[in-house]
Amino acid sequence: MSRLASLSCLLPLLLGIGLYPFWNVSSSKDLEIAEAEVLKVITSSTEKKLVPVGDAKYISTLIFKPPHQPHSTHPVVMVHGFGGASLFFFKNIDALSKDRVVITLDLPGFGLSSRFNFTSNADEAERQFVDIMETWRVQMELDRFILVGHSFGAYLITCYALKYPSHIHHLVLLDPWGFAEGPSPETADEVVGTFPPGIRFQLQPTRCLASTLCHISGPVAPLYLFAWSKRPLVKRIGLLHDPIGITMITGATSWLNNSLTGQWIQQQRPESHFAAHEIVDAGHHVYAERSEEFNTLMTSVCAGVDA
């Protein structure tokens, strides 16, 4: 079995990397070791940065460069989902960085990035996330780029695009979470309130943005948020700057129901580019479960955006 295949078998365990520091306060070294191990299967030239974003906080960032001068001037920035980390995309990096720079980052509060004090107010928490991302972009000196997000990451990059559209060349939403409306916040708070205090704490930094239902999976207890946003994007997607095109890629067997998401986007942005693709036999982690099909599709999407 190849080293890549071996690591693929460990994907369920890797799903815990993003939130592991919540469970073990001395785990940063363990995370660094895990990250270094995964990086061994990636052949692209790699640079690691701890990008300062103010208040002595930083965003852990990985930059992957092609072996030659990039054909495209539009780098790809990839944002993981809830409970994730930047190297969740380890199966995609070499394929996507053949002709362009690929950048992955650990979101605030995840992976090897700093832990932040997030408010319990949904509007303000969203603003915090989005403003940290913009500070990161400025520090990275990124201009026009293709912004890719998975699940909760897809939600965040859309929120970011709503506030800071000028530097985004294209949005790619991977099995996005947070578009549909769900139960009332009161119902959500009732359900979340039934969890023990320690578990409720683990829902930070995204608890204030979401409602029911929380679920613990695996021996390292990664947390997945089977939930709805308190600020659903279905109410706001029409405000996105028209020139920004959107591509949505979903898994046919995903637990997330995005059957109406494409319709909502098209109805509210009829003059803007939108394309939807569904990958057969792929679930929520579409980029990992069917990585070859995903990489072929993403390469095509990026080439089309460049044209």
Short mmCIF file of C-alpha atoms in Angstrom, two decimals:
data_model
loop_
_atom_site.label_atom_id
_atom_site.label_comp_id
_atom_site.label_asym_id
_atom_site.label_seq_id
_atom_site.Cartn_x
_atom_site.Cartn_y
_atom_site.Cartn_z
CA MET A 1 0.00 0.00 0.00
CA SER A 2 1.34 3.45 -0.92
CA ARG A 3 2.04 6.07 1.74
CA LEU A 4 -0.82 8.20 0.36
CA ALA A 5 -3.23 5.27 0.55
CA SER A 6 -2.09 4.52 4.09
CA LEU A 7 -2.78 8.08 5.16
CA SER A 8 -6.14 7.94 3.41
CA CYS A 9 -7.09 5.06 5.66
CA LEU A 10 -6.37 7.34 8.60
CA LEU A 11 -8.70 10.09 7.35
CA PRO A 12 -11.33 9.45 10.07
CA LEU A 13 -8.59 9.96 12.67
CA LEU A 14 -7.27 13.04 10.87
CA LEU A 15 -10.76 14.50 11.15
CA GLY A 16 -9.95 15.08 14.79
CA ILE A 17 -6.82 17.14 14.17
CA GLY A 18 -8.62 20.45 13.84
CA LEU A 19 -10.21 20.34 17.30
CA TYR A 20 -7.72 18.15 19.15
CA PRO A 21 -6.20 21.05 21.13
CA PHE A 22 -9.60 21.59 22.74
CA TRP A 23 -9.28 18.15 24.32
CA ASN A 24 -5.60 18.26 25.20
CA VAL A 25 -4.13 21.63 26.03
CA SER A 26 -0.58 20.34 25.49
CA SER A 27 -1.27 18.95 22.02
CA SER A 28 0.39 21.59 19.81
CA LYS A 29 3.53 19.47 19.47
CA ASP A 30 1.41 16.45 18.56
CA LEU A 31 -0.32 18.50 15.88
CA GLU A 32 3.00 19.68 14.48
CA ILE A 33 4.18 16.06 14.26
CA ALA A 34 0.93 15.01 12.55
CA GLU A 35 1.19 17.89 10.10
CA ALA A 36 4.81 17.03 9.26
CA GLU A 37 3.84 13.40 8.66
CA VAL A 38 1.06 14.33 6.24
CA LEU A 39 3.32 16.81 4.44
CA LYS A 40 5.67 13.93 3.56
CA VAL A 41 3.22 12.66 0.93
CA ILE A 42 3.00 16.06 -0.79
CA THR A 43 5.63 16.63 -3.48
CA SER A 44 4.96 20.32 -4.14
CA SER A 45 7.38 22.88 -2.75
CA THR A 46 6.00 23.85 0.67
CA GLU A 47 6.38 26.96 2.77
CA LYS A 48 4.88 27.36 6.24
CA LYS A 49 3.95 30.73 7.73
CA LEU A 50 2.44 31.86 10.99
CA VAL A 51 0.68 34.93 9.67
CA PRO A 52 0.13 37.65 12.31
CA VAL A 53 -3.42 38.98 12.53
CA GLY A 54 -3.12 41.26 15.56
CA ASP A 55 -3.22 40.90 19.35
CA ALA A 56 -0.30 38.46 19.21
CA LYS A 57 -2.52 36.00 17.31
CA TYR A 58 -1.63 34.20 14.10
CA ILE A 59 -3.09 32.01 11.36
CA SER A 60 -1.15 28.86 10.50
CA THR A 61 -0.72 28.87 6.74
CA LEU A 62 0.79 26.48 4.18
CA ILE A 63 1.84 27.66 0.72
CA PHE A 64 2.37 25.11 -2.05
CA LYS A 65 4.17 26.14 -5.22
CA PRO A 66 4.41 24.45 -8.64
CA PRO A 67 7.77 23.09 -9.82
CA HIS A 68 7.93 25.80 -12.51
CA GLN A 69 6.74 29.34 -13.01
CA PRO A 70 2.97 29.29 -12.37
CA HIS A 71 0.86 29.40 -15.52
CA SER A 72 -1.91 31.15 -13.61
CA THR A 73 -1.68 34.37 -11.67
CA HIS A 74 -4.74 33.35 -9.66
CA PRO A 75 -3.75 31.33 -6.59
CA VAL A 76 -6.23 28.97 -4.97
CA VAL A 77 -6.98 29.53 -1.28
CA MET A 78 -8.61 26.50 0.39
CA VAL A 79 -10.57 26.79 3.65
CA HIS A 80 -11.50 23.70 5.66
CA GLY A 81 -14.75 23.06 7.52
CA PHE A 82 -15.80 22.61 11.14
CA GLY A 83 -13.43 20.38 13.10
CA GLY A 84 -10.92 20.49 10.26
CA ALA A 85 -7.45 21.76 9.46
CA SER A 86 -5.55 22.88 6.38
CA LEU A 87 -4.17 19.47 5.46
CA PHE A 88 -7.60 17.93 5.07
CA PHE A 89 -6.87 18.83 1.43
CA PHE A 90 -3.68 16.74 1.29
CA LYS A 91 -5.11 14.59 -1.54
CA ASN A 92 -5.72 17.65 -3.70
CA ILE A 93 -2.68 19.85 -3.24
CA ASP A 94 -0.26 18.27 -5.73
CA ALA A 95 -2.88 18.10 -8.48
CA LEU A 96 -4.03 21.69 -8.02
CA SER A 97 -0.56 23.19 -7.56
CA LYS A 98 0.81 21.96 -10.89
CA ASP A 99 0.06 25.29 -12.55
CA ARG A 100 -0.67 27.69 -9.71
CA VAL A 101 0.08 28.47 -6.09
CA VAL A 102 -2.22 26.74 -3.61
CA ILE A 103 -2.65 28.12 -0.10
CA THR A 104 -4.32 26.35 2.81
CA LEU A 105 -4.91 27.76 6.27
CA ASP A 106 -6.13 26.69 9.67
CA LEU A 107 -9.16 28.80 10.53
CA PRO A 108 -9.09 30.89 13.71
CA GLY A 109 -9.47 28.53 16.63
CA PHE A 110 -8.63 25.40 14.63
CA GLY A 111 -5.54 23.32 13.91
CA LEU A 112 -2.31 25.16 14.66
CA SER A 113 -3.81 28.65 14.47
CA SER A 114 -4.24 30.78 17.57
CA ARG A 115 -7.28 30.40 19.80
CA PHE A 116 -9.45 33.50 19.79
CA ASN A 117 -12.05 34.85 22.18
CA PHE A 118 -15.23 34.76 20.14
CA THR A 119 -18.38 36.53 21.22
CA SER A 120 -21.62 34.65 21.84
CA ASN A 121 -23.46 37.00 19.46
CA ALA A 122 -23.96 35.47 16.00
CA ASP A 123 -23.62 38.72 14.04
CA GLU A 124 -20.49 39.76 15.90
CA ALA A 125 -18.89 36.30 15.73
CA GLU A 126 -19.33 36.27 11.97
CA ARG A 127 -17.76 39.72 11.77
CA GLN A 128 -14.81 38.51 13.84
CA PHE A 129 -14.18 35.54 11.56
CA VAL A 130 -14.50 37.62 8.41
CA ASP A 131 -12.29 40.47 9.63
CA ILE A 132 -9.57 38.03 10.75
CA MET A 133 -9.65 36.50 7.28
CA GLU A 134 -9.27 39.93 5.69
CA THR A 135 -6.36 40.81 7.97
CA TRP A 136 -4.78 37.50 6.94
CA ARG A 137 -5.29 38.34 3.23
CA VAL A 138 -3.65 41.73 3.64
CA GLN A 139 -0.68 40.19 5.46
CA MET A 140 -0.37 37.57 2.69
CA GLU A 141 -0.48 40.35 0.04
CA LEU A 142 -3.08 38.45 -1.99
CA ASP A 143 -4.85 40.30 -4.76
CA ARG A 144 -7.07 38.27 -7.11
CA PHE A 145 -7.57 34.67 -6.04
CA ILE A 146 -9.92 31.69 -6.27
CA LEU A 147 -11.47 31.08 -2.86
CA VAL A 148 -12.51 27.50 -2.02
CA GLY A 149 -14.35 26.47 1.14
CA HIS A 150 -15.76 23.20 2.46
CA SER A 151 -18.91 22.97 4.61
CA PHE A 152 -18.56 25.55 7.40
CA GLY A 153 -15.59 26.93 5.45
CA ALA A 154 -17.91 27.46 2.46
CA TYR A 155 -20.20 29.45 4.72
CA LEU A 156 -17.34 31.59 5.99
CA ILE A 157 -15.87 32.35 2.57
CA THR A 158 -19.31 33.42 1.34
CA CYS A 159 -19.69 35.71 4.36
CA TYR A 160 -16.22 37.02 3.60
CA ALA A 161 -17.12 37.64 -0.04
CA LEU A 162 -20.21 39.57 0.99
CA LYS A 163 -18.08 42.03 2.96
CA TYR A 164 -14.80 41.98 1.02
CA PRO A 165 -15.60 41.13 -2.62
CA SER A 166 -12.96 43.13 -4.45
CA HIS A 167 -10.11 40.62 -4.35
CA ILE A 168 -12.09 37.43 -5.08
CA HIS A 169 -11.91 36.07 -8.62
CA HIS A 170 -14.23 33.11 -8.06
CA LEU A 171 -15.92 31.21 -5.22
CA VAL A 172 -15.97 27.40 -5.05
CA LEU A 173 -18.38 25.97 -2.47
CA LEU A 174 -17.71 22.34 -1.50
CA ASP A 175 -20.82 20.72 -0.02
CA PRO A 176 -21.68 24.05 1.63
CA TRP A 177 -23.31 24.37 5.05
CA GLY A 178 -25.28 27.35 6.28
CA PHE A 179 -27.54 28.29 3.36
CA ALA A 180 -30.85 26.81 4.52
CA GLU A 181 -33.05 28.14 7.29
CA GLY A 182 -33.51 25.88 10.29
CA PRO A 183 -35.40 25.88 13.60
CA SER A 184 -35.69 28.98 15.73
CA PRO A 185 -32.71 30.08 17.85
CA GLU A 186 -34.81 29.37 20.94
CA THR A 187 -35.20 25.71 19.93
CA ALA A 188 -31.48 25.52 19.15
CA ASP A 189 -30.48 26.94 22.51
CA GLU A 190 -32.75 24.45 24.27
CA VAL A 191 -31.06 21.50 22.56
CA VAL A 192 -27.49 22.78 22.97
CA GLY A 193 -28.29 23.55 26.59
CA THR A 194 -28.91 19.86 27.28
CA PHE A 195 -25.23 19.03 26.70
CA PRO A 196 -22.80 18.95 29.65
CA PRO A 197 -20.94 22.26 30.20
CA GLY A 198 -17.66 20.85 28.87
CA ILE A 199 -19.28 19.76 25.62
CA ARG A 200 -21.05 23.09 25.23
CA PHE A 201 -17.64 24.77 25.57
CA GLN A 202 -16.23 22.58 22.80
CA LEU A 203 -18.79 24.00 20.38
CA GLN A 204 -16.88 27.28 20.38
CA PRO A 205 -15.97 29.09 18.21
CA THR A 206 -18.93 28.10 15.99
CA ARG A 207 -21.70 27.46 18.51
CA CYS A 208 -22.95 31.02 18.34
CA LEU A 209 -23.36 30.74 14.56
CA ALA A 210 -25.36 27.55 14.58
CA SER A 211 -28.19 25.62 16.10
CA THR A 212 -28.91 21.92 16.68
CA LEU A 213 -27.61 19.22 16.50
CA CYS A 214 -24.13 18.46 17.82
CA HIS A 215 -22.58 15.00 17.48
CA ILE A 216 -19.38 13.45 18.84
CA SER A 217 -17.58 10.90 16.67
CA GLY A 218 -14.58 8.65 17.22
CA PRO A 219 -12.12 8.05 20.07
CA VAL A 220 -10.55 11.50 19.74
CA ALA A 221 -14.03 13.02 19.93
CA PRO A 222 -14.02 15.31 16.88
CA LEU A 223 -17.13 17.45 16.83
CA TYR A 224 -19.30 17.76 13.75
CA LEU A 225 -22.03 20.35 13.62
CA PHE A 226 -25.12 18.84 12.01
CA ALA A 227 -26.88 22.16 12.12
CA TRP A 228 -28.34 25.24 10.56
CA SER A 229 -26.89 28.72 10.63
CA LYS A 230 -28.44 31.41 12.76
CA ARG A 231 -27.65 33.71 9.84
CA PRO A 232 -28.62 31.60 6.82
CA LEU A 233 -27.08 32.65 3.55
CA VAL A 234 -30.30 32.04 1.61
CA LYS A 235 -31.39 35.44 2.91
CA ARG A 236 -28.19 37.20 1.81
CA ILE A 237 -26.62 35.50 -1.20
CA GLY A 238 -28.37 37.91 -3.57
CA LEU A 239 -26.27 40.73 -2.10
CA LEU A 240 -23.02 39.21 -3.36
CA HIS A 241 -21.16 41.38 -5.88
CA ASP A 242 -22.41 40.33 -9.34
CA PRO A 243 -19.06 39.79 -11.12
CA ILE A 244 -18.08 37.04 -8.66
CA GLY A 245 -18.91 33.66 -10.16
CA ILE A 246 -19.80 30.64 -8.03
CA THR A 247 -19.14 26.94 -8.55
CA MET A 248 -20.75 24.42 -6.19
CA ILE A 249 -19.43 20.87 -5.89
CA THR A 250 -21.41 18.39 -3.79
CA GLY A 251 -21.27 14.71 -2.95
CA ALA A 252 -24.21 12.60 -4.11
CA THR A 253 -24.39 10.74 -0.79
CA SER A 254 -23.67 13.68 1.52
CA TRP A 255 -25.68 14.05 4.71
CA LEU A 256 -26.10 17.73 3.86
CA ASN A 257 -29.08 18.46 1.67
CA ASN A 258 -28.02 21.07 -0.88
CA SER A 259 -30.73 20.21 -3.40
CA LEU A 260 -32.19 23.73 -3.21
CA THR A 261 -28.99 25.69 -2.64
CA GLY A 262 -28.18 26.01 -6.33
CA GLN A 263 -31.71 27.17 -7.08
CA TRP A 264 -31.51 29.84 -4.39
CA ILE A 265 -28.20 31.12 -5.74
CA GLN A 266 -29.45 31.24 -9.33
CA GLN A 267 -32.74 32.87 -8.42
CA GLN A 268 -31.08 35.63 -6.43
CA ARG A 269 -28.12 36.14 -8.80
CA PRO A 270 -29.62 35.58 -12.28
CA GLU A 271 -26.99 37.69 -14.06
CA SER A 272 -23.99 36.01 -12.43
CA HIS A 273 -22.12 32.85 -13.36
CA PHE A 274 -23.14 29.73 -11.46
CA ALA A 275 -22.33 26.07 -12.06
CA ALA A 276 -23.22 23.03 -9.95
CA HIS A 277 -21.51 19.64 -10.04
CA GLU A 278 -22.37 16.47 -8.12
CA ILE A 279 -19.79 13.72 -7.74
CA VAL A 280 -21.25 10.22 -7.67
CA ASP A 281 -20.42 7.97 -4.69
CA ALA A 282 -18.96 10.90 -2.75
CA GLY A 283 -20.24 12.07 0.61
CA HIS A 284 -19.76 15.27 2.55
CA HIS A 285 -15.95 15.24 2.25
CA VAL A 286 -16.21 15.16 -1.51
CA TYR A 287 -12.63 16.39 -2.05
CA ALA A 288 -11.22 13.40 -0.12
CA GLU A 289 -13.67 10.59 -0.83
CA ARG A 290 -13.39 10.90 -4.63
CA SER A 291 -10.19 12.89 -4.86
CA GLU A 292 -9.25 11.99 -8.44
CA GLU A 293 -12.64 13.02 -9.82
CA PHE A 294 -12.61 16.11 -7.65
CA ASN A 295 -9.09 17.12 -8.72
CA THR A 296 -9.99 16.74 -12.41
CA LEU A 297 -13.10 18.84 -11.93
CA MET A 298 -11.33 21.52 -9.87
CA THR A 299 -8.52 21.77 -12.41
CA SER A 300 -11.13 22.34 -15.11
CA VAL A 301 -12.97 24.92 -13.00
CA CYS A 302 -9.74 26.83 -12.33
CA ALA A 303 -8.75 26.75 -16.00
CA GLY A 304 -12.18 28.10 -16.94
CA VAL A 305 -11.86 30.90 -14.41
CA ASP A 306 -8.43 31.82 -15.81
CA ALA A 307 -9.72 31.97 -19.40
#
